[in-house]
PDB file of C-alpha atoms in Angstrom:
ATOM      1  CA  MET A 823      83.896 -16.088 193.554  1.00  0.00           C
ATOM      2  CA  THR A 824      80.944 -18.101 193.367  1.00  0.00           C
ATOM      3  CA  VAL A 825      82.274 -21.037 191.850  1.00  0.00           C
ATOM      4  CA  THR A 826      85.142 -22.211 194.656  1.00  0.00           C
ATOM      5  CA  SER A 827      86.798 -25.100 192.855  1.00  0.00           C
ATOM      6  CA  VAL A 828      87.331 -26.898 189.415  1.00  0.00           C
ATOM      7  CA  VAL A 829      88.884 -30.306 189.290  1.00  0.00           C
ATOM      8  CA  ARG A 830      89.554 -32.347 186.270  1.00  0.00           C
ATOM      9  CA  ASP A 831      90.436 -35.865 186.960  1.00  0.00           C
ATOM     10  CA  ALA A 832      91.662 -37.681 183.627  1.00  0.00           C
ATOM     11  CA  GLU A 833      91.330 -40.778 185.339  1.00  0.00           C
ATOM     12  CA  ALA A 834      88.189 -41.282 186.408  1.00  0.00           C
ATOM     13  CA  LYS A 835      87.227 -38.853 183.367  1.00  0.00           C
ATOM     14  CA  THR A 836      85.376 -36.291 185.537  1.00  0.00           C
ATOM     15  CA  MET A 837      85.382 -32.687 185.874  1.00  0.00           C
ATOM     16  CA  THR A 838      84.217 -31.386 189.341  1.00  0.00           C
ATOM     17  CA  ILE A 839      82.764 -27.718 189.847  1.00  0.00           C
ATOM     18  CA  THR A 840      82.022 -26.622 193.123  1.00  0.00           C
ATOM     19  CA  ALA A 841      79.982 -23.674 193.537  1.00  0.00           C
ATOM     20  CA  ARG A 842      78.470 -21.684 197.167  1.00  0.00           C
ATOM     21  CA  PHE A 843      75.307 -19.273 197.020  1.00  0.00           C
ATOM     22  CA  ASP A 844      73.946 -17.010 199.097  1.00  0.00           C
ATOM     23  CA  ALA A 845      70.694 -18.638 199.241  1.00  0.00           C
ATOM     24  CA  PRO A 846      68.843 -21.965 201.235  1.00  0.00           C
ATOM     25  CA  ILE A 847      69.300 -25.350 199.851  1.00  0.00           C
ATOM     26  CA  GLY A 848      65.164 -25.422 198.805  1.00  0.00           C
ATOM     27  CA  ARG A 849      65.799 -22.475 196.722  1.00  0.00           C
ATOM     28  CA  VAL A 850      68.800 -23.392 195.127  1.00  0.00           C
ATOM     29  CA  TRP A 851      66.637 -26.926 194.458  1.00  0.00           C
ATOM     30  CA  GLN A 852      64.340 -24.908 192.356  1.00  0.00           C
ATOM     31  CA  ILE A 853      66.843 -23.709 189.586  1.00  0.00           C
ATOM     32  CA  TRP A 854      66.903 -27.193 188.871  1.00  0.00           C
ATOM     33  CA  SER A 855      63.473 -28.580 189.502  1.00  0.00           C
ATOM     34  CA  ASP A 856      61.303 -25.826 187.928  1.00  0.00           C
ATOM     35  CA  PRO A 857      61.534 -25.671 184.046  1.00  0.00           C
ATOM     36  CA  ARG A 858      61.172 -21.887 183.632  1.00  0.00           C
ATOM     37  CA  GLN A 859      64.280 -21.074 185.826  1.00  0.00           C
ATOM     38  CA  LEU A 860      66.046 -24.176 184.319  1.00  0.00           C
ATOM     39  CA  GLU A 861      65.520 -22.105 180.972  1.00  0.00           C
ATOM     40  CA  ARG A 862      67.006 -18.966 182.513  1.00  0.00           C
ATOM     41  CA  TRP A 863      70.370 -20.331 182.851  1.00  0.00           C
ATOM     42  CA  TRP A 864      71.135 -23.505 181.056  1.00  0.00           C
ATOM     43  CA  GLY A 865      71.985 -22.067 177.647  1.00  0.00           C
ATOM     44  CA  PRO A 866      74.844 -20.019 176.954  1.00  0.00           C
ATOM     45  CA  PRO A 867      74.350 -16.162 176.260  1.00  0.00           C
ATOM     46  CA  GLY A 868      72.720 -15.865 173.176  1.00  0.00           C
ATOM     47  CA  TYR A 869      71.095 -19.439 173.263  1.00  0.00           C
ATOM     48  CA  PRO A 870      67.896 -19.426 175.077  1.00  0.00           C
ATOM     49  CA  ALA A 871      67.222 -22.941 176.227  1.00  0.00           C
ATOM     50  CA  THR A 872      63.383 -23.770 175.747  1.00  0.00           C
ATOM     51  CA  VAL A 873      62.477 -26.716 178.587  1.00  0.00           C
ATOM     52  CA  THR A 874      59.904 -28.822 176.115  1.00  0.00           C
ATOM     53  CA  GLU A 875      59.520 -31.784 178.649  1.00  0.00           C
ATOM     54  CA  HIS A 876      60.791 -31.854 182.335  1.00  0.00           C
ATOM     55  CA  ASP A 877      60.062 -34.981 184.539  1.00  0.00           C
ATOM     56  CA  LEU A 878      62.466 -35.198 187.437  1.00  0.00           C
ATOM     57  CA  ALA A 879      61.780 -38.653 188.353  1.00  0.00           C
ATOM     58  CA  PRO A 880      64.050 -41.847 187.920  1.00  0.00           C
ATOM     59  CA  GLY A 881      63.600 -42.974 184.465  1.00  0.00           C
ATOM     60  CA  GLY A 882      62.095 -39.664 183.247  1.00  0.00           C
ATOM     61  CA  THR A 883      63.388 -37.274 180.623  1.00  0.00           C
ATOM     62  CA  VAL A 884      64.349 -33.701 180.376  1.00  0.00           C
ATOM     63  CA  ASN A 885      64.366 -32.307 176.808  1.00  0.00           C
ATOM     64  CA  TYR A 886      65.372 -28.703 175.567  1.00  0.00           C
ATOM     65  CA  SER A 887      65.886 -26.855 172.550  1.00  0.00           C
ATOM     66  CA  MET A 888      68.318 -24.079 172.093  1.00  0.00           C
ATOM     67  CA  THR A 889      68.250 -21.039 169.448  1.00  0.00           C
ATOM     68  CA  GLY A 890      71.179 -19.167 168.256  1.00  0.00           C
ATOM     69  CA  PRO A 891      71.313 -15.695 166.972  1.00  0.00           C
ATOM     70  CA  ASP A 892      71.616 -17.060 163.697  1.00  0.00           C
ATOM     71  CA  GLY A 893      68.318 -19.092 164.160  1.00  0.00           C
ATOM     72  CA  ASP A 894      70.393 -22.025 164.495  1.00  0.00           C
ATOM     73  CA  ARG A 895      68.821 -24.775 166.821  1.00  0.00           C
ATOM     74  CA  HIS A 896      70.480 -26.950 169.186  1.00  0.00           C
ATOM     75  CA  GLY A 897      68.699 -30.020 170.911  1.00  0.00           C
ATOM     76  CA  GLY A 898      69.676 -31.499 173.883  1.00  0.00           C
ATOM     77  CA  TRP A 899      68.333 -34.112 176.324  1.00  0.00           C
ATOM     78  CA  TRP A 900      68.503 -35.347 180.001  1.00  0.00           C
ATOM     79  CA  ARG A 901      67.463 -38.917 181.291  1.00  0.00           C
ATOM     80  CA  VAL A 902      67.155 -38.791 184.974  1.00  0.00           C
ATOM     81  CA  ARG A 903      68.951 -41.670 187.013  1.00  0.00           C
ATOM     82  CA  ALA A 904      68.437 -40.786 190.461  1.00  0.00           C
ATOM     83  CA  VAL A 905      66.683 -37.706 192.107  1.00  0.00           C
ATOM     84  CA  ASP A 906      66.519 -36.882 195.583  1.00  0.00           C
ATOM     85  CA  PRO A 907      65.054 -33.480 196.542  1.00  0.00           C
ATOM     86  CA  PRO A 908      66.610 -31.217 197.441  1.00  0.00           C
ATOM     87  CA  GLN A 909      70.226 -32.873 197.600  1.00  0.00           C
ATOM     88  CA  THR A 910      70.522 -35.072 194.534  1.00  0.00           C
ATOM     89  CA  LEU A 911      70.027 -35.103 190.806  1.00  0.00           C
ATOM     90  CA  GLU A 912      71.855 -37.726 188.791  1.00  0.00           C
ATOM     91  CA  PHE A 913      71.149 -37.342 184.836  1.00  0.00           C
ATOM     92  CA  GLU A 914      72.620 -38.296 181.631  1.00  0.00           C
ATOM     93  CA  ASP A 915      73.070 -35.725 179.182  1.00  0.00           C
ATOM     94  CA  GLY A 916      73.250 -35.853 175.542  1.00  0.00           C
ATOM     95  CA  PHE A 917      73.150 -33.554 172.259  1.00  0.00           C
ATOM     96  CA  ALA A 918      70.069 -34.283 170.071  1.00  0.00           C
ATOM     97  CA  ALA A 919      69.271 -33.092 166.564  1.00  0.00           C
ATOM     98  CA  ALA A 920      67.457 -30.028 166.188  1.00  0.00           C
ATOM     99  CA  ASP A 921      64.199 -31.868 166.158  1.00  0.00           C
ATOM    100  CA  GLY A 922      64.999 -33.792 169.565  1.00  0.00           C
ATOM    101  CA  THR A 923      66.236 -37.083 168.005  1.00  0.00           C
ATOM    102  CA  PRO A 924      69.393 -38.210 170.423  1.00  0.00           C
ATOM    103  CA  SER A 925      72.302 -38.011 168.325  1.00  0.00           C
ATOM    104  CA  PRO A 926      73.767 -41.537 167.972  1.00  0.00           C
ATOM    105  CA  HIS A 927      77.252 -40.647 167.364  1.00  0.00           C
ATOM    106  CA  THR A 928      78.254 -38.010 170.351  1.00  0.00           C
ATOM    107  CA  PRO A 929      79.729 -38.699 173.314  1.00  0.00           C
ATOM    108  CA  THR A 930      77.497 -38.648 176.466  1.00  0.00           C
ATOM    109  CA  ALA A 931      78.187 -37.442 179.935  1.00  0.00           C
ATOM    110  CA  VAL A 932      76.639 -38.326 183.063  1.00  0.00           C
ATOM    111  CA  ILE A 933      76.014 -35.272 185.691  1.00  0.00           C
ATOM    112  CA  ARG A 934      75.707 -35.150 189.209  1.00  0.00           C
ATOM    113  CA  VAL A 935      74.201 -32.707 191.352  1.00  0.00           C
ATOM    114  CA  ALA A 936      74.807 -32.559 194.989  1.00  0.00           C
ATOM    115  CA  LEU A 937      73.350 -29.882 197.067  1.00  0.00           C
ATOM    116  CA  SER A 938      74.433 -29.483 200.711  1.00  0.00           C
ATOM    117  CA  GLU A 939      73.865 -26.721 203.620  1.00  0.00           C
ATOM    118  CA  PRO A 940      77.412 -25.727 205.011  1.00  0.00           C
ATOM    119  CA  ALA A 941      78.204 -24.385 208.119  1.00  0.00           C
ATOM    120  CA  GLY A 942      78.001 -20.574 208.598  1.00  0.00           C
ATOM    121  CA  GLY A 943      74.734 -20.694 205.820  1.00  0.00           C
ATOM    122  CA  GLY A 944      73.829 -20.840 202.121  1.00  0.00           C
ATOM    123  CA  THR A 945      74.380 -23.786 199.791  1.00  0.00           C
ATOM    124  CA  HIS A 946      76.830 -25.610 198.536  1.00  0.00           C
ATOM    125  CA  MET A 947      76.537 -27.034 194.832  1.00  0.00           C
ATOM    126  CA  THR A 948      78.754 -29.441 193.280  1.00  0.00           C
ATOM    127  CA  ILE A 949      78.488 -30.914 189.820  1.00  0.00           C
ATOM    128  CA  THR A 950      80.182 -33.786 188.905  1.00  0.00           C
ATOM    129  CA  THR A 951      80.537 -34.504 184.989  1.00  0.00           C
ATOM    130  CA  THR A 952      81.386 -37.990 184.119  1.00  0.00           C
ATOM    131  CA  TRP A 953      81.930 -39.111 180.461  1.00  0.00           C
ATOM    132  CA  ALA A 954      81.445 -42.553 179.095  1.00  0.00           C
ATOM    133  CA  SER A 955      84.630 -44.193 178.235  1.00  0.00           C
ATOM    134  CA  ASP A 956      84.301 -43.552 174.992  1.00  0.00           C
ATOM    135  CA  GLU A 957      87.882 -43.570 173.249  1.00  0.00           C
ATOM    136  CA  ALA A 958      87.340 -39.910 171.769  1.00  0.00           C
ATOM    137  CA  MET A 959      86.448 -38.497 174.670  1.00  0.00           C
ATOM    138  CA  LYS A 960      89.214 -40.296 176.723  1.00  0.00           C
ATOM    139  CA  GLN A 961      91.426 -38.966 174.375  1.00  0.00           C
ATOM    140  CA  MET A 962      90.101 -35.149 174.968  1.00  0.00           C
ATOM    141  CA  LEU A 963      90.148 -35.331 178.860  1.00  0.00           C
ATOM    142  CA  ALA A 964      93.687 -36.646 178.947  1.00  0.00           C
ATOM    143  CA  ALA A 965      94.364 -33.906 176.638  1.00  0.00           C
ATOM    144  CA  GLY A 966      92.600 -31.387 179.061  1.00  0.00           C
ATOM    145  CA  THR A 967      94.385 -32.115 182.232  1.00  0.00           C
ATOM    146  CA  ASP A 968      97.403 -30.041 183.494  1.00  0.00           C
ATOM    147  CA  THR A 969      99.452 -33.370 183.392  1.00  0.00           C
ATOM    148  CA  GLY A 970      99.754 -33.248 179.436  1.00  0.00           C
ATOM    149  CA  MET A 971      98.672 -33.410 176.032  1.00  0.00           C
ATOM    150  CA  THR A 972      97.966 -37.278 175.107  1.00  0.00           C
ATOM    151  CA  ALA A 973     100.971 -38.905 173.721  1.00  0.00           C
ATOM    152  CA  ALA A 974      99.357 -38.900 170.313  1.00  0.00           C
ATOM    153  CA  VAL A 975      99.355 -35.140 170.281  1.00  0.00           C
ATOM    154  CA  GLY A 976     102.630 -34.940 171.997  1.00  0.00           C
ATOM    155  CA  GLN A 977     104.143 -36.519 169.414  1.00  0.00           C
ATOM    156  CA  ILE A 978     102.516 -34.544 166.715  1.00  0.00           C
ATOM    157  CA  ASP A 979     104.115 -31.308 168.279  1.00  0.00           C
ATOM    158  CA  GLU A 980     107.567 -32.861 168.180  1.00  0.00           C
ATOM    159  CA  LEU A 981     107.176 -33.784 164.799  1.00  0.00           C
ATOM    160  CA  LEU A 982     106.255 -30.373 163.619  1.00  0.00           C
ATOM    161  CA  GLY A 983     108.835 -28.813 165.794  1.00  0.00           C
ATOM    162  CA  LEU A 984     106.324 -26.901 167.826  1.00  0.00           C
ATOM    163  CA  PRO A 985     107.107 -26.000 171.569  1.00  0.00           C
ATOM    164  CA  ALA A 986     105.875 -28.658 174.437  1.00  0.00           C
ATOM    165  CA  ARG A 987     102.586 -27.494 175.852  1.00  0.00           C
ATOM    166  CA  ALA A 988     102.471 -27.185 179.253  1.00  0.00           C
TER     167      ALA A 988
ATOM    168  CA  MET B1264      76.019 -33.054 175.854  1.00  0.00           C
ATOM    169  CA  VAL B1265      76.931 -29.832 177.276  1.00  0.00           C
ATOM    170  CA  VAL B1266      80.752 -29.542 175.470  1.00  0.00           C
ATOM    171  CA  GLY B1267      80.755 -26.951 173.050  1.00  0.00           C
ATOM    172  CA  THR B1268      76.924 -26.418 172.717  1.00  0.00           C
ATOM    173  CA  VAL B1269      77.795 -23.581 170.389  1.00  0.00           C
ATOM    174  CA  GLU B1270      79.552 -25.871 168.205  1.00  0.00           C
ATOM    175  CA  SER B1271      77.667 -28.947 168.626  1.00  0.00           C
ATOM    176  CA  GLY B1272      77.449 -29.918 164.677  1.00  0.00           C
ATOM    177  CA  ARG B1273      81.214 -29.547 164.519  1.00  0.00           C
ATOM    178  CA  ALA B1274      81.649 -31.224 167.605  1.00  0.00           C
ATOM    179  CA  ASP B1275      79.411 -34.269 166.606  1.00  0.00           C
ATOM    180  CA  ALA B1276      81.335 -34.412 163.439  1.00  0.00           C
ATOM    181  CA  LEU B1277      84.917 -34.238 165.538  1.00  0.00           C
ATOM    182  CA  PHE B1278      83.957 -36.975 167.755  1.00  0.00           C
ATOM    183  CA  ARG B1279      82.791 -39.091 165.117  1.00  0.00           C
ATOM    184  CA  ALA B1280      85.676 -38.694 163.215  1.00  0.00           C
ATOM    185  CA  LEU B1281      88.294 -39.694 165.802  1.00  0.00           C
ATOM    186  CA  ALA B1282      86.293 -42.177 167.530  1.00  0.00           C
ATOM    187  CA  ASP B1283      88.072 -44.786 164.522  1.00  0.00           C
ATOM    188  CA  PRO B1284      91.152 -46.201 165.010  1.00  0.00           C
ATOM    189  CA  THR B1285      92.161 -46.274 161.556  1.00  0.00           C
ATOM    190  CA  ARG B1286      91.120 -42.868 160.972  1.00  0.00           C
ATOM    191  CA  ARG B1287      92.985 -41.543 163.898  1.00  0.00           C
ATOM    192  CA  ASP B1288      96.102 -43.062 162.427  1.00  0.00           C
ATOM    193  CA  ILE B1289      95.422 -41.540 159.402  1.00  0.00           C
ATOM    194  CA  LEU B1290      95.261 -38.407 160.711  1.00  0.00           C
ATOM    195  CA  SER B1291      98.557 -38.750 162.495  1.00  0.00           C
ATOM    196  CA  VAL B1292      99.867 -39.842 158.935  1.00  0.00           C
ATOM    197  CA  VAL B1293      98.761 -36.824 157.220  1.00  0.00           C
ATOM    198  CA  LEU B1294      99.748 -34.081 160.049  1.00  0.00           C
ATOM    199  CA  ARG B1295     103.287 -34.709 159.562  1.00  0.00           C
ATOM    200  CA  ASP B1296     103.032 -34.768 155.918  1.00  0.00           C
ATOM    201  CA  ALA B1297     100.432 -34.553 152.844  1.00  0.00           C
ATOM    202  CA  HIS B1298      99.861 -37.660 150.941  1.00  0.00           C
ATOM    203  CA  SER B1299      97.501 -38.686 147.962  1.00  0.00           C
ATOM    204  CA  VAL B1300      94.689 -40.759 148.745  1.00  0.00           C
ATOM    205  CA  SER B1301      96.587 -43.534 146.689  1.00  0.00           C
ATOM    206  CA  ASP B1302      99.965 -43.263 149.299  1.00  0.00           C
ATOM    207  CA  LEU B1303      97.360 -43.354 152.185  1.00  0.00           C
ATOM    208  CA  ALA B1304      96.130 -46.547 150.861  1.00  0.00           C
ATOM    209  CA  ARG B1305      98.884 -48.689 150.229  1.00  0.00           C
ATOM    210  CA  ARG B1306      99.911 -48.527 154.039  1.00  0.00           C
ATOM    211  CA  TYR B1307      96.520 -50.039 155.064  1.00  0.00           C
ATOM    212  CA  PRO B1308      94.979 -53.893 154.408  1.00  0.00           C
ATOM    213  CA  ILE B1309      91.613 -52.249 153.580  1.00  0.00           C
ATOM    214  CA  SER B1310      90.262 -50.910 150.116  1.00  0.00           C
ATOM    215  CA  PHE B1311      91.255 -47.805 148.470  1.00  0.00           C
ATOM    216  CA  ALA B1312      87.521 -46.954 148.778  1.00  0.00           C
ATOM    217  CA  ALA B1313      87.484 -47.478 152.603  1.00  0.00           C
ATOM    218  CA  VAL B1314      90.524 -45.397 152.832  1.00  0.00           C
ATOM    219  CA  HIS B1315      88.654 -42.714 150.506  1.00  0.00           C
ATOM    220  CA  LYS B1316      85.636 -42.845 152.737  1.00  0.00           C
ATOM    221  CA  HIS B1317      87.810 -42.330 156.001  1.00  0.00           C
ATOM    222  CA  VAL B1318      89.561 -39.549 154.220  1.00  0.00           C
ATOM    223  CA  GLY B1319      86.075 -37.970 153.816  1.00  0.00           C
ATOM    224  CA  ALA B1320      85.247 -38.329 157.779  1.00  0.00           C
ATOM    225  CA  LEU B1321      88.365 -36.678 158.373  1.00  0.00           C
ATOM    226  CA  GLU B1322      87.665 -33.916 155.884  1.00  0.00           C
ATOM    227  CA  ARG B1323      83.884 -33.051 156.636  1.00  0.00           C
ATOM    228  CA  ALA B1324      85.418 -32.765 160.268  1.00  0.00           C
ATOM    229  CA  GLY B1325      87.649 -29.990 159.666  1.00  0.00           C
ATOM    230  CA  LEU B1326      90.976 -32.416 160.421  1.00  0.00           C
ATOM    231  CA  VAL B1327      92.182 -32.725 156.958  1.00  0.00           C
ATOM    232  CA  THR B1328      92.127 -30.595 153.815  1.00  0.00           C
ATOM    233  CA  LYS B1329      92.535 -31.741 150.424  1.00  0.00           C
ATOM    234  CA  THR B1330      94.560 -29.778 147.906  1.00  0.00           C
ATOM    235  CA  ARG B1331      94.995 -31.127 144.112  1.00  0.00           C
ATOM    236  CA  ARG B1332      98.475 -31.425 142.762  1.00  0.00           C
ATOM    237  CA  GLY B1333      98.449 -32.682 139.204  1.00  0.00           C
ATOM    238  CA  ARG B1334      96.156 -35.304 138.808  1.00  0.00           C
ATOM    239  CA  GLU B1335      96.242 -36.511 142.582  1.00  0.00           C
ATOM    240  CA  GLN B1336      94.840 -35.046 145.259  1.00  0.00           C
ATOM    241  CA  ARG B1337      96.581 -34.445 148.446  1.00  0.00           C
ATOM    242  CA  VAL B1338      95.322 -34.988 151.813  1.00  0.00           C
ATOM    243  CA  ARG B1339      96.792 -32.780 154.953  1.00  0.00           C
ATOM    244  CA  GLY B1340      95.959 -32.828 158.262  1.00  0.00           C
ATOM    245  CA  ASP B1341      94.929 -29.466 160.285  1.00  0.00           C
ATOM    246  CA  LEU B1342      96.662 -29.297 163.490  1.00  0.00           C
ATOM    247  CA  ALA B1343      94.498 -26.257 164.885  1.00  0.00           C
ATOM    248  CA  THR B1344      91.317 -28.121 164.214  1.00  0.00           C
ATOM    249  CA  LEU B1345      92.760 -31.487 166.417  1.00  0.00           C
ATOM    250  CA  ARG B1346      93.777 -28.975 169.248  1.00  0.00           C
ATOM    251  CA  SER B1347      89.901 -27.550 169.390  1.00  0.00           C
ATOM    252  CA  ALA B1348      88.953 -31.031 170.299  1.00  0.00           C
ATOM    253  CA  HIS B1349      91.113 -30.530 173.285  1.00  0.00           C
ATOM    254  CA  ARG B1350      89.679 -27.072 173.715  1.00  0.00           C
ATOM    255  CA  LEU B1351      86.578 -28.242 174.117  1.00  0.00           C
ATOM    256  CA  LEU B1352      87.291 -29.049 177.863  1.00  0.00           C
ATOM    257  CA  ASP B1353      88.066 -25.478 178.259  1.00  0.00           C
ATOM    258  CA  ASP B1354      84.989 -24.672 177.175  1.00  0.00           C
ATOM    259  CA  LEU B1355      82.725 -27.123 179.271  1.00  0.00           C
ATOM    260  CA  GLU B1356      84.566 -25.071 182.349  1.00  0.00           C
ATOM    261  CA  ALA B1357      83.865 -21.662 180.897  1.00  0.00           C
ATOM    262  CA  LEU B1358      80.181 -22.831 180.295  1.00  0.00           C
ATOM    263  CA  TRP B1359      79.639 -24.032 183.595  1.00  0.00           C
ATOM    264  CA  ARG B1360      81.568 -20.985 185.025  1.00  0.00           C
ATOM    265  CA  GLY B1361      78.538 -18.798 182.938  1.00  0.00           C
ATOM    266  CA  ARG B1362      75.803 -21.149 184.590  1.00  0.00           C
ATOM    267  CA  VAL B1363      77.017 -20.347 187.674  1.00  0.00           C
ATOM    268  CA  ASP B1364      76.816 -16.981 187.401  1.00  0.00           C
ATOM    269  CA  ARG B1365      73.317 -17.184 185.567  1.00  0.00           C
ATOM    270  CA  ILE B1366      72.007 -19.182 188.470  1.00  0.00           C
ATOM    271  CA  GLU B1367      73.164 -16.356 190.794  1.00  0.00           C
ATOM    272  CA  GLN B1368      71.153 -13.916 189.043  1.00  0.00           C
ATOM    273  CA  VAL B1369      67.969 -16.752 188.872  1.00  0.00           C
ATOM    274  CA  LEU B1370      68.501 -17.181 192.508  1.00  0.00           C
ATOM    275  CA  ALA B1371      68.127 -13.163 193.111  1.00  0.00           C
ATOM    276  CA  HIS B1372      65.347 -12.660 190.874  1.00  0.00           C
ATOM    277  CA  PRO B1373      63.088 -15.839 191.215  1.00  0.00           C
ATOM    278  CA  THR B1374      60.544 -14.574 188.773  1.00  0.00           C
ATOM    279  CA  GLU B1375      61.598 -12.764 186.219  1.00  0.00           C
ATOM    280  CA  GLY B1376      61.515 -13.784 182.445  1.00  0.00           C
ATOM    281  CA  ALA B1377      64.132 -15.281 180.503  1.00  0.00           C
ATOM    282  CA  PRO B1378      66.868 -12.918 180.009  1.00  0.00           C
ATOM    283  CA  GLU B1379      67.418 -11.927 176.360  1.00  0.00           C
TER     284      GLU B1379
END
């Protein structure tokens, strides 16, 4: 498995995914720094991404759009917070309308990418997603952890006579 | 945001609807039992119009449905939609697992055109 671990932490509101690639660190950095390579993996299957702006400098912007199988368009943006090639990249990630305008009501997340060279060769990539402490997101994260559902959803299940969820 | 890219429009409405404490309270009430908007309005120190507006936001997010009974409309919560909010986290993990797989392919074939 290339993905070596996935850790969800509701307290810290993070999800951390670690992967190992059989390629040198400079090569793995390119999948972030080269917009043409980024386009090939960022969008889910059937939703190819087109990167229209790509400025990997502090304060810089990355804009992209994805076109779905029904011609539906989905926009997204990054605001770069920190960059230190070929080791770290940190950016705020958000939804945008089809025309690229950031959507004001959707939660944003900060994504931190850390590349390192483990003993034995290859590259480790750690992706840490941290959500803004907006209330809806807190609910969602607490609900998504293994420790259980939010109190609200737990109560709803109880009220409806549904079995408790693990 | 990467969560639920495929359903970003839906996610937008869902988060917007759940972000407000009054709407969450209304949702918890109508998940238990269907209520008319007038019933709901009596429970809150806000106007009928304001409650009606909250119900509208919940309805657009798919969190409640309205059914007509006689002269009044009954509002009922949709547990499946609420749960879909929780599934977004699973979706996020799946999205990144997919991305890692695609990154492997890009690393193996750095100069190929975009897939599909």
